Coordinates of C-alpha atoms in Angstrom, one line a residue:
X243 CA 165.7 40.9 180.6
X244 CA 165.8 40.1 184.3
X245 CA 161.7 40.7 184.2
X246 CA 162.0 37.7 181.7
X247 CA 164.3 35.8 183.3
X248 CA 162.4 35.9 186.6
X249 CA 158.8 35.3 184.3
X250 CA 160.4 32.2 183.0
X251 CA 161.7 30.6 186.5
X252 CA 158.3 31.3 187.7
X253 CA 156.9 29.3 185.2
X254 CA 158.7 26.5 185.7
X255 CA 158.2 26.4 189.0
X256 CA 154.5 27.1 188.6
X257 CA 154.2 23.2 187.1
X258 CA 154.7 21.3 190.0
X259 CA 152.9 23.8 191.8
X260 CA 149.7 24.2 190.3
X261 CA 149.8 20.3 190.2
X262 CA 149.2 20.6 194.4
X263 CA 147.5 24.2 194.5
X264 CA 143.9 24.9 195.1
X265 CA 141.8 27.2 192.3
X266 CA 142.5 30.0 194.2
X267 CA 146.2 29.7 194.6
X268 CA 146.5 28.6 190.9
X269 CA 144.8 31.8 189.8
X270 CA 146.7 34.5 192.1
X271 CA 150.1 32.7 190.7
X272 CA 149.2 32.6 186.8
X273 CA 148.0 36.3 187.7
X274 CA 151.8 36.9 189.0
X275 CA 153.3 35.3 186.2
X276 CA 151.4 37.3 183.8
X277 CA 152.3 40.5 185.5
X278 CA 155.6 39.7 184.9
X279 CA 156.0 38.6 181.3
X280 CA 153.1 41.3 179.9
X281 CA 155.7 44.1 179.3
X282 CA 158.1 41.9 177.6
X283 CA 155.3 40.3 175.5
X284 CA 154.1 43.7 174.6
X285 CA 157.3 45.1 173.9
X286 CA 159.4 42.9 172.5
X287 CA 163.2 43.8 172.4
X288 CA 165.4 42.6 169.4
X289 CA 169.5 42.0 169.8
X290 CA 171.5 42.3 167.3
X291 CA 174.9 40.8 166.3
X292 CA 177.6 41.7 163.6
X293 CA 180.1 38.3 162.9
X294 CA 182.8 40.2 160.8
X295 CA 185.5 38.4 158.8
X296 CA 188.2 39.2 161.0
X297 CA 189.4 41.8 164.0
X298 CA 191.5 43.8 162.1
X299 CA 191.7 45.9 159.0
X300 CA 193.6 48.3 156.8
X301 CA 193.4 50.5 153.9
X302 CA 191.6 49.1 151.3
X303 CA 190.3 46.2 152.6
X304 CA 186.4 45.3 152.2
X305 CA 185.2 44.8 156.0
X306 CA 182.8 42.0 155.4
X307 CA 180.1 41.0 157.8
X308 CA 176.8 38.7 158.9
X309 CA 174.5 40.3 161.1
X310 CA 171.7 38.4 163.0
X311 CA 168.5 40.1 164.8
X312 CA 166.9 37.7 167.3
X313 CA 163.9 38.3 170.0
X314 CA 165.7 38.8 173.4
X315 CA 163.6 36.4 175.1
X316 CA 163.6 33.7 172.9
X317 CA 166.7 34.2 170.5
X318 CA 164.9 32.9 167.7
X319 CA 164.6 34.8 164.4
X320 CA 162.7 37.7 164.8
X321 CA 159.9 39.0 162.5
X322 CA 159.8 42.3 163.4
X323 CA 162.5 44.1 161.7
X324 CA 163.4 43.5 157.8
X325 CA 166.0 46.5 158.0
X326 CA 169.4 46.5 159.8
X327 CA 171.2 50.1 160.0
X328 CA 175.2 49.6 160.2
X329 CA 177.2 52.1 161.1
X330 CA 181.3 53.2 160.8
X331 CA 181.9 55.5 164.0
X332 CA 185.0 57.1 164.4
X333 CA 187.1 57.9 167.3
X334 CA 185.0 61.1 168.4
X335 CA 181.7 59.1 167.7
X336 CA 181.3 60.7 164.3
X337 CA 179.1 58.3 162.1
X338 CA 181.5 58.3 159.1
X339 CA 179.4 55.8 157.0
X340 CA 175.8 54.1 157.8
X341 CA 174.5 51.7 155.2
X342 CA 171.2 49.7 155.7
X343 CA 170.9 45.8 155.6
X344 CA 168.3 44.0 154.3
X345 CA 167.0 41.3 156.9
X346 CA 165.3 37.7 155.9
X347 CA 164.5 35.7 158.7
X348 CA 167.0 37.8 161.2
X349 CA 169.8 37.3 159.1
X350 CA 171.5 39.5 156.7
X351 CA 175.3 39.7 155.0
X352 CA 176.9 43.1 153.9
X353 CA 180.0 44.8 153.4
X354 CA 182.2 48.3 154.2
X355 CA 184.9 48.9 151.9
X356 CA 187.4 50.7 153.9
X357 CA 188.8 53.1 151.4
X358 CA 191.0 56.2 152.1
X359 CA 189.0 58.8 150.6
X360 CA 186.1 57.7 153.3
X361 CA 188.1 57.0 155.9
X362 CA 190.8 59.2 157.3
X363 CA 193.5 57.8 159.5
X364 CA 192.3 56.9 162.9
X365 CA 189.9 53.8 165.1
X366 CA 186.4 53.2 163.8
X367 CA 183.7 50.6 165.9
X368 CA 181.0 49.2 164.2
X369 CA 177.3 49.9 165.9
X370 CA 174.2 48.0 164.1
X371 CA 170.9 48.3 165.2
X372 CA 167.1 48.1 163.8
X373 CA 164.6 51.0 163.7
X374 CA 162.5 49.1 166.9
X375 CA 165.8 49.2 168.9
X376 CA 166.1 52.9 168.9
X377 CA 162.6 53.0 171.0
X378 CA 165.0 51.1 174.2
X379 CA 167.6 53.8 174.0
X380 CA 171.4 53.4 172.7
X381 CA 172.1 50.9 175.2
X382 CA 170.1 48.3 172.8
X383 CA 172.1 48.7 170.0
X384 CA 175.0 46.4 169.4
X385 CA 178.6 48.3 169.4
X386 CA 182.0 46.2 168.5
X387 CA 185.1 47.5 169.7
X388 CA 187.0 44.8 169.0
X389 CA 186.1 45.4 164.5
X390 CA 187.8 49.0 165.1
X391 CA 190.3 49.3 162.2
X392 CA 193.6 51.9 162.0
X393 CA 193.8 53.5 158.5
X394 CA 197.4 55.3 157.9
X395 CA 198.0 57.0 155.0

């Protein structure tokens, strides 16, 4: 991301430069510049976010959800992933229930409903991620804290 970041001021800056440098100059900079935004071209990272119907739940509700996968450099819709894996983690980190979403154009809507029987009294967070953003290590997928729920019985 910072790669990116620092890829895109030099680009910017690069206009008015280029507009006053000589060939040579011009070339070592769009040499730099390309350094600096080849890794992110050839491995594109995806981000994903889950927009849930409300911070709270209990049992027997139906947790329901959008999820949206964009490109990390450009946050547009990203074409590389049809498939959005969702999970239900308890307290410990146990994965009580993963279910898989199907993406069109980075978007996708789905649903977890929170019985008993699945869910035994306790906090669950919601983790989604695609099968690209387990190449980036668990730090890429997207975890909400905040969607735990308490189930009592």
């Amino acid at each position: 991301m910072r790669a990116a970041a620092v890829a895109a001021a030099l680009l910017l800056s690069a206009g008015t430069l280029m507009a006053q440098a000589p060939g040579a100059a011009r070339s070592a900079l769009l040499d730099k510049v390309s350094r600096l935004s080849g890794p992110a071209l050839r491995f594109p990272r995806e981000k994903a976010y889950l927009q849930t119907d409300k911070p709270y739940y209990l049992p027997g509700d139906t947790l329901w959800f959008k999820a949206y996968v964009v490109d990390q450099t450009t946050l547009g819709a990203t074409p590389r992933s049809g498939l959005l894996y969702v999970e239900a983690a308890d307290a410990t980190g146990v994965v009580v229930k993963r279910i898989m979403v199907p993406l069109i154009l980075g978007t996708g809507r789905g649903y977890l409903a929170l019985g008993a029987e699945d869910y035994p009294a306790g906090y669950y967070t919601l983790h989604a991620y695609t099968s690209w953003m387990r190449n980036f290590g668990p730090g890429a997928a997207f975890t909400r804290f905040s969607a735990s729920w308490r189930t009592r019985c």
